[in-house]
Coordinates of C-alpha atoms in Angstrom, one line a residue:
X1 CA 139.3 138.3 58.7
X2 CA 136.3 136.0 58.4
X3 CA 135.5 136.7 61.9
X4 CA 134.8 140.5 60.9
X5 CA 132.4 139.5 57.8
X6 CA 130.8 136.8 60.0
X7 CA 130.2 139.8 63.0
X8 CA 128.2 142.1 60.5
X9 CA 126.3 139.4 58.8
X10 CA 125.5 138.0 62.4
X11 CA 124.1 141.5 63.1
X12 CA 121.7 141.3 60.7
X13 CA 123.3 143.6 58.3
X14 CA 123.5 142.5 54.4
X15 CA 126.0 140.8 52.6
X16 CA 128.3 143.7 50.9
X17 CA 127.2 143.9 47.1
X18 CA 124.2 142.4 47.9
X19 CA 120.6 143.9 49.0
X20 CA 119.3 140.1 50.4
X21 CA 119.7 139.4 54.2
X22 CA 121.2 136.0 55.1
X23 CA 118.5 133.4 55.6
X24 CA 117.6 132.0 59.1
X25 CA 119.2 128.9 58.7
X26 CA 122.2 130.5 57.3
X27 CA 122.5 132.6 60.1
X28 CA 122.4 129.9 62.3
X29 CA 125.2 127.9 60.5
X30 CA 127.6 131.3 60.5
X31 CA 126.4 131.3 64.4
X32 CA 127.8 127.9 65.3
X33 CA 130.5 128.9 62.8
X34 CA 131.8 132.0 65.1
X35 CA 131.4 130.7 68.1
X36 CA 134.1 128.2 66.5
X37 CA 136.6 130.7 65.6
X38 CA 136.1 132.7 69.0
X39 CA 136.8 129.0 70.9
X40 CA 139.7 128.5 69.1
X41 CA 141.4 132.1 69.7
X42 CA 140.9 131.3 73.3
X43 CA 142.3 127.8 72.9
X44 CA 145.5 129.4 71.0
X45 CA 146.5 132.4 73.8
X46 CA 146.5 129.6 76.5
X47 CA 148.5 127.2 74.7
X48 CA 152.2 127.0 75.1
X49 CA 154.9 128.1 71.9
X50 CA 155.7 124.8 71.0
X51 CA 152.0 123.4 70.9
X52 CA 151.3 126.5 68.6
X53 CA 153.6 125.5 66.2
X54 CA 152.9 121.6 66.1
X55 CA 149.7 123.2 65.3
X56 CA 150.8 125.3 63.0
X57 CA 152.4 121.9 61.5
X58 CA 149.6 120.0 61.1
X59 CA 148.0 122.4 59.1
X60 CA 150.8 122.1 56.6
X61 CA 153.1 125.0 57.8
X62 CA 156.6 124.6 58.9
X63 CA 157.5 127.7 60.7
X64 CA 160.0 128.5 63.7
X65 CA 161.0 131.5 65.5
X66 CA 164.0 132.5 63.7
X67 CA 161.8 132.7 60.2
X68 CA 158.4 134.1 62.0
X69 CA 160.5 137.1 62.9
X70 CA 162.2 137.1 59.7
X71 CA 158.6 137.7 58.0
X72 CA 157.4 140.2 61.0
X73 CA 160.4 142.3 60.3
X74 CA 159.5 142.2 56.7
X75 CA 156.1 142.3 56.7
X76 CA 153.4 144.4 58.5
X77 CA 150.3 142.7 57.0
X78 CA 150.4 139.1 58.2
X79 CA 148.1 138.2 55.0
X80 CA 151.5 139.1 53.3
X81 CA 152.8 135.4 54.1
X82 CA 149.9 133.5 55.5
X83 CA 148.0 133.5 52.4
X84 CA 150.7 131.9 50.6
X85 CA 151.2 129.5 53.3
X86 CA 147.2 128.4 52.6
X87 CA 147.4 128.1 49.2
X88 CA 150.4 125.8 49.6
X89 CA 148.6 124.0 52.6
X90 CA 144.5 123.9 51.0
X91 CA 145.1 120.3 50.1
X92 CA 145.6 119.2 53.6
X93 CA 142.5 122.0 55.1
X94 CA 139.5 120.4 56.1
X95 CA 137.3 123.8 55.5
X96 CA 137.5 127.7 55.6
X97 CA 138.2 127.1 60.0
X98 CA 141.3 125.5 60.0
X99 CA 142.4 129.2 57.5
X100 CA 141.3 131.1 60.2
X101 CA 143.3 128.7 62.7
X102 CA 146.3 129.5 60.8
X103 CA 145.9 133.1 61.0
X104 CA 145.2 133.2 64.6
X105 CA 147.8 131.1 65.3
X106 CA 150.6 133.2 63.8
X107 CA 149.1 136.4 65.1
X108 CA 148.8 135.2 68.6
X109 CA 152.7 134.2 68.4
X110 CA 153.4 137.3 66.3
X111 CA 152.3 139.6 69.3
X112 CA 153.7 136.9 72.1
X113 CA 157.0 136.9 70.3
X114 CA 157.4 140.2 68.8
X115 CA 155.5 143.1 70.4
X116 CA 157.9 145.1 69.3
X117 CA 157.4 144.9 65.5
X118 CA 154.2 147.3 64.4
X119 CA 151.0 144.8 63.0
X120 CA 148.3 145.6 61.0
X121 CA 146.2 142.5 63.0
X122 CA 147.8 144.1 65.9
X123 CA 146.2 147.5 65.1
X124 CA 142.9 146.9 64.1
X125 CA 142.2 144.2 66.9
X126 CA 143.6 146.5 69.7
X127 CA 140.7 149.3 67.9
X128 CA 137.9 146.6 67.2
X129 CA 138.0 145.7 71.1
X130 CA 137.7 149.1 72.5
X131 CA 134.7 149.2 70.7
X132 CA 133.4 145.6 71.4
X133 CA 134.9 144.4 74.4
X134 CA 134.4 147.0 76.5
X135 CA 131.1 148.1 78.5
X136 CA 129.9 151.3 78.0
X137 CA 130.9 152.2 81.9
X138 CA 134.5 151.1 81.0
X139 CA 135.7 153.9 79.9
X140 CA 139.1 154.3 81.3
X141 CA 139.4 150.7 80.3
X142 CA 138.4 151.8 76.6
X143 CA 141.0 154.6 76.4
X144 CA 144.0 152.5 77.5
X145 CA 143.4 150.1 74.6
X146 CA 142.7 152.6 72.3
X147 CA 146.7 154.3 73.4
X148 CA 148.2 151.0 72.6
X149 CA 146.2 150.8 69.0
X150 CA 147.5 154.6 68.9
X151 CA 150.6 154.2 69.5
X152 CA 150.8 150.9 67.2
X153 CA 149.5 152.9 64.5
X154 CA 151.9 155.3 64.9
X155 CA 154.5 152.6 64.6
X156 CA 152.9 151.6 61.7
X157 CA 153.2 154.7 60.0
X158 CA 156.3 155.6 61.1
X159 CA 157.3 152.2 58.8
X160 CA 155.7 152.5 56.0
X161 CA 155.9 155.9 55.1
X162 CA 152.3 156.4 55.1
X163 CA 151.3 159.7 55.8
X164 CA 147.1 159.9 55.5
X165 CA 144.5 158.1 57.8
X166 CA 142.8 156.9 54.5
X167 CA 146.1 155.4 53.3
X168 CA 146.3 154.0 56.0
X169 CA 142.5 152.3 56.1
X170 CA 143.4 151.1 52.9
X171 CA 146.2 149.4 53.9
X172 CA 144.9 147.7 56.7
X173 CA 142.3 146.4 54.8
X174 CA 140.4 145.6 57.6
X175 CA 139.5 148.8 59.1
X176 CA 137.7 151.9 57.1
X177 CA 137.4 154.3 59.6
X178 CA 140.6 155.2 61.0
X179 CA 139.5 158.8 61.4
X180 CA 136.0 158.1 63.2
X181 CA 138.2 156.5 65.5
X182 CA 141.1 158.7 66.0
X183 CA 138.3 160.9 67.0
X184 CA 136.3 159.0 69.4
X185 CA 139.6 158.5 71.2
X186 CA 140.6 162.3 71.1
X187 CA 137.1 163.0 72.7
X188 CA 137.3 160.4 74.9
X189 CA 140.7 161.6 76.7
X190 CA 139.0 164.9 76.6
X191 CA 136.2 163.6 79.0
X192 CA 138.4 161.5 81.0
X193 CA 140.6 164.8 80.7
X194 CA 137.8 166.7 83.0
X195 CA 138.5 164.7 85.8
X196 CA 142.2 163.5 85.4
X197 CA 144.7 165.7 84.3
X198 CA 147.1 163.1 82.7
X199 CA 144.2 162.6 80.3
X200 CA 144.4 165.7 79.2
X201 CA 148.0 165.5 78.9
X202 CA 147.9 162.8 77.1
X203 CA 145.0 164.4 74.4
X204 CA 147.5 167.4 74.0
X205 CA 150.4 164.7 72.8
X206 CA 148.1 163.0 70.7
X207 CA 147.3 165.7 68.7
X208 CA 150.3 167.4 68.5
X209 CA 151.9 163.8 67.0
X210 CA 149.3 163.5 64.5
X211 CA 149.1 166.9 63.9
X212 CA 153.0 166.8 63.1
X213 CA 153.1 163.6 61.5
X214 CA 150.3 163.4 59.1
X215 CA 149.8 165.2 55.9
X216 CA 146.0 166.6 56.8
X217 CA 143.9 166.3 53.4
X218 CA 140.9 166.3 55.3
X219 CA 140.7 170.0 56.6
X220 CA 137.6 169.0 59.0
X221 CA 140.2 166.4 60.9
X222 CA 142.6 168.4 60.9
X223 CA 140.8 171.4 62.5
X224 CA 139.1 168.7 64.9
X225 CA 142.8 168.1 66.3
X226 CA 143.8 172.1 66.2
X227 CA 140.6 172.7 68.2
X228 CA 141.0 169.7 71.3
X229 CA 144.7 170.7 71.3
X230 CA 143.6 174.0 72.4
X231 CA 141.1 172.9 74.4
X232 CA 143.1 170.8 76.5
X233 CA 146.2 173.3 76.7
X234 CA 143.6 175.8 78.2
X235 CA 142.3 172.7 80.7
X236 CA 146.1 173.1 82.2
X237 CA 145.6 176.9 82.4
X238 CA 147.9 177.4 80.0
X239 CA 145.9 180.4 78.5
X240 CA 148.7 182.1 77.1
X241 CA 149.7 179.2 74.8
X242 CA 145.6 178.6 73.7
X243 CA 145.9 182.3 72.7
X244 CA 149.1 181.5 70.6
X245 CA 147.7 178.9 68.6
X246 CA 144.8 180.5 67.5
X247 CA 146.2 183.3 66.6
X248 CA 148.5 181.3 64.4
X249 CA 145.8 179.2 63.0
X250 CA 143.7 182.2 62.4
X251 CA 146.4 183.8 60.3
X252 CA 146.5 180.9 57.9
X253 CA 143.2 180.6 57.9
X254 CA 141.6 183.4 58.1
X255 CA 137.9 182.9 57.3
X256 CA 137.8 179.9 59.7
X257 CA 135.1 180.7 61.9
X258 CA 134.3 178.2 64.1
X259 CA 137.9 178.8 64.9
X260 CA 136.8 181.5 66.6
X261 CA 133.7 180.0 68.4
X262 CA 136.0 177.2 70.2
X263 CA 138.8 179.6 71.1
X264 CA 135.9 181.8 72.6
X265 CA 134.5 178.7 74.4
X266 CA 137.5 177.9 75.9
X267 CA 137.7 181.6 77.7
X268 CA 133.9 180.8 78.3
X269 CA 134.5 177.7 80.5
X270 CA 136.3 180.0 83.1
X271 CA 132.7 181.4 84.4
X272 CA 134.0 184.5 85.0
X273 CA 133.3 187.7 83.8
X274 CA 136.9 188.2 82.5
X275 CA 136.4 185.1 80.6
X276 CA 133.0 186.3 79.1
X277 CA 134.3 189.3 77.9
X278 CA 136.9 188.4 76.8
X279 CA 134.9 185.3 74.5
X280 CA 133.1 188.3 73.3
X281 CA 136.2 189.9 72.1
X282 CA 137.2 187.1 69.9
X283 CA 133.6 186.6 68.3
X284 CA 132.9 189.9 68.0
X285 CA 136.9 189.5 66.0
X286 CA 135.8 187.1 63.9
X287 CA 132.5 188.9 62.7
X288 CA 135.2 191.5 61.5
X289 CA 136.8 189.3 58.9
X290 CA 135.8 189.8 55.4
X291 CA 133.4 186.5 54.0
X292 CA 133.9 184.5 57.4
X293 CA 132.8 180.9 57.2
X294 CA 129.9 180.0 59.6
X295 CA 128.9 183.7 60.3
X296 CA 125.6 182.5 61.5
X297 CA 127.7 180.8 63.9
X298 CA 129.7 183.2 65.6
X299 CA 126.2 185.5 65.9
X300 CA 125.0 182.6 67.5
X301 CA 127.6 182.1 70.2
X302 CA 127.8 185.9 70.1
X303 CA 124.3 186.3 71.5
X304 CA 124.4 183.7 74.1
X305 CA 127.1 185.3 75.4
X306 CA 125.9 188.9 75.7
X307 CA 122.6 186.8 77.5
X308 CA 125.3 185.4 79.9
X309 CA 126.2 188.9 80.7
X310 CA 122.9 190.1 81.4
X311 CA 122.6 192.1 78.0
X312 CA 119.5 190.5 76.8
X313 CA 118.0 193.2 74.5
X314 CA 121.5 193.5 72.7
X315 CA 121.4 189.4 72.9
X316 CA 118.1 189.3 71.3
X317 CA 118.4 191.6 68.8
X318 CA 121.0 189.1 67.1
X319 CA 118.5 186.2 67.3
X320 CA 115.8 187.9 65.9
X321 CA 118.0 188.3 63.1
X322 CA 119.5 185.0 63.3
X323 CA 115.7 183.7 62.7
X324 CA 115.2 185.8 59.6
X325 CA 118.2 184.6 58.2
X326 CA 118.2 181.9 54.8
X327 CA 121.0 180.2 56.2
X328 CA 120.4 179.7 60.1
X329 CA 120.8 176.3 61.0
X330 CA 121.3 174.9 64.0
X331 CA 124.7 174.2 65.5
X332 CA 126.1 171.9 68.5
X333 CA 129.0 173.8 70.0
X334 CA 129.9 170.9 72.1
X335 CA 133.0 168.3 71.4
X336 CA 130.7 165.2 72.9
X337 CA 128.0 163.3 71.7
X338 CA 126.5 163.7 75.1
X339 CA 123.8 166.6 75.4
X340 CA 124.0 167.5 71.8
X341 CA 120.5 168.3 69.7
X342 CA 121.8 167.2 66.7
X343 CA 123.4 163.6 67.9
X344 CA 126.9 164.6 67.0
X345 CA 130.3 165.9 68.2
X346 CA 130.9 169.5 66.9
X347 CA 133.9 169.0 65.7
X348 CA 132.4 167.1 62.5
X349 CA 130.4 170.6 62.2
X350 CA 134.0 172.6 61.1

């Protein structure tokens, strides 16, 4: 929507395809501009169904309930129909507000009419104000928006037949990062997770929905999801089940070795010395498989866990030879953005 381009340009970012930055007086005219648009989606949730439509009827469009839901059954983009309605209508549109009047109109009695039927608009608003609306202390807030933009995406899916997250950014037009996202949400139950277990039930039915619904052509993602899966079923104590799946994982994919570093953290987060050794175990299992991806990894984890269990000259010996190494990099273990050297989750680090 107009709205969206008007947001980033009022940011100070760049028009897209272009390397000027609005002028001053520009800005100030898309200012007053926005701050229409935003009065006028207020106005339109307050009013009552039949002032929306007389509304909707001056404007040029002669809609009632019967053919909105006609279209919303039809359609799941709204652009689908109300672009046609504009084009019909431009003669009797004073300027580019009165488009954006239209739009907001139908979508406000789209989701007061017919919650039921999956939206695009629906979607990508629900996303946009998790992001926007909410303070950064607001995080339980922030996560029960984000499972109603979930679960409308899901719907969404489920009715188109789509089957990727960037199928599905391209459809929506509006949103191109569906799997930054789906992330931030995922990590987000997982901290809310620490201190409430629903949360963490909820993060282990998230991922096993989009794990079993979508077709994972980005490997990363999908190993994001494998890993807070696990995570989470090990948060309940359900070790046994943790152990399972990444065994099963690990099977398929054998040389996936950060695999190995998260299954050993989650035997890690006990604090025990059970735990530990065990962690050990399972790197020291990894560094057995022929060509392992992320070796310097696993030596890493390796040796901060022998320092854990007092064994510092054993611990020390693998950093020495961690430092020699071409490839040693450095790598953020942890699923937050929170207390990581590097400024990003680890699972973007698969």
């Amino acid at each position: 929507m107009v709205i969206d381009v008007l947001s980033q340009i009022l940011a100070g970012q760049s028009i897209q395809g272009s390397d000027r930055s609005p002028s001053s007086s520009a800005l100030e005219a898309l200012a007053v501009f926005a701050q229409k648009i935003q009065k006028n989606e207020s106005e339109f949730k307050s009013m009552g169904d039949d002032a929306l439509l007389e509304k909707l009827k001056a404007f040029g469009v002669k809609i009632d309930r019967p053919a909105l839901e006609k279209l919303c059954e039809k359609h799941v983009s709204i652009d689908a129909f109300v672009t046609p309605w504009v084009e019909k209508a431009m003669d009797t549109l004073d300027d580019t507000s009165d488009v954006d009047s239209i739009m907001l109109i139908t979508m406000e009695l789209w989701d007061r009419w017919f919650p039921e039927k999956p939206s695009f608009a629906r979607y990508v608003g629900l996303v946009e104000d998790g992001y926007f609306k909410m303070k950064p202390e607001e995080q339980v807030l922030r996560a029960a928006l984000w499972k109603q933009a979930y679960d409308e995406m899901i719907r969404l899916m489920k009715k188109t037949k789509i089957r990727t997250l960037a199928e599905l950014d391209e459809a929506s037009e509006a949103l191109r990062c569906t799997i930054h996202w789906a992330e931030s949400f995922v990590i987000l139950l997982g901290r809310l997770g620490d201190k409430d277990d629903a949360y963490n039930q909820m993060r282990v039915e998230v991922c096993e929905e989009m794990l079993e619904l979508l077709d994972c052509e980005d490997e990363r993602f999908m190993r994001f999801l494998r890993k807070s899966l696990a995570q989470s079923c090990f948060k309940f104590g359900a070790e046994d089940t943790t152990t399972r799946l990444y065994k099963g994982w690990l099977a398929e994919d054998k040389r996936w070795g950060k695999g190995y570093v998260a299954w050993a953290k989650c035997y890690e987060s006990r604090n025990d010395a059970i735990g530990t050794q065990i962690a050990e175990q399972i790197l020291r299992e990894g560094l057995g498989v022929s060509k392992v991806n992320d070796r310097e990894s696993i030596l890493r984890s390796l040796a901060n866990n022998l320092k854990r269990q007092n064994r510092a000259k054993e611990a020390a010996l693998i950093f020495n030879k961690l430092k020699k190494s071409p490839n040693a990099t450095t790598d953020c273990d942890d699923d937050s953005y929170e207390g990581c050297s590097c400024g990003e989750p680890n699972e973007d680090e698969d």
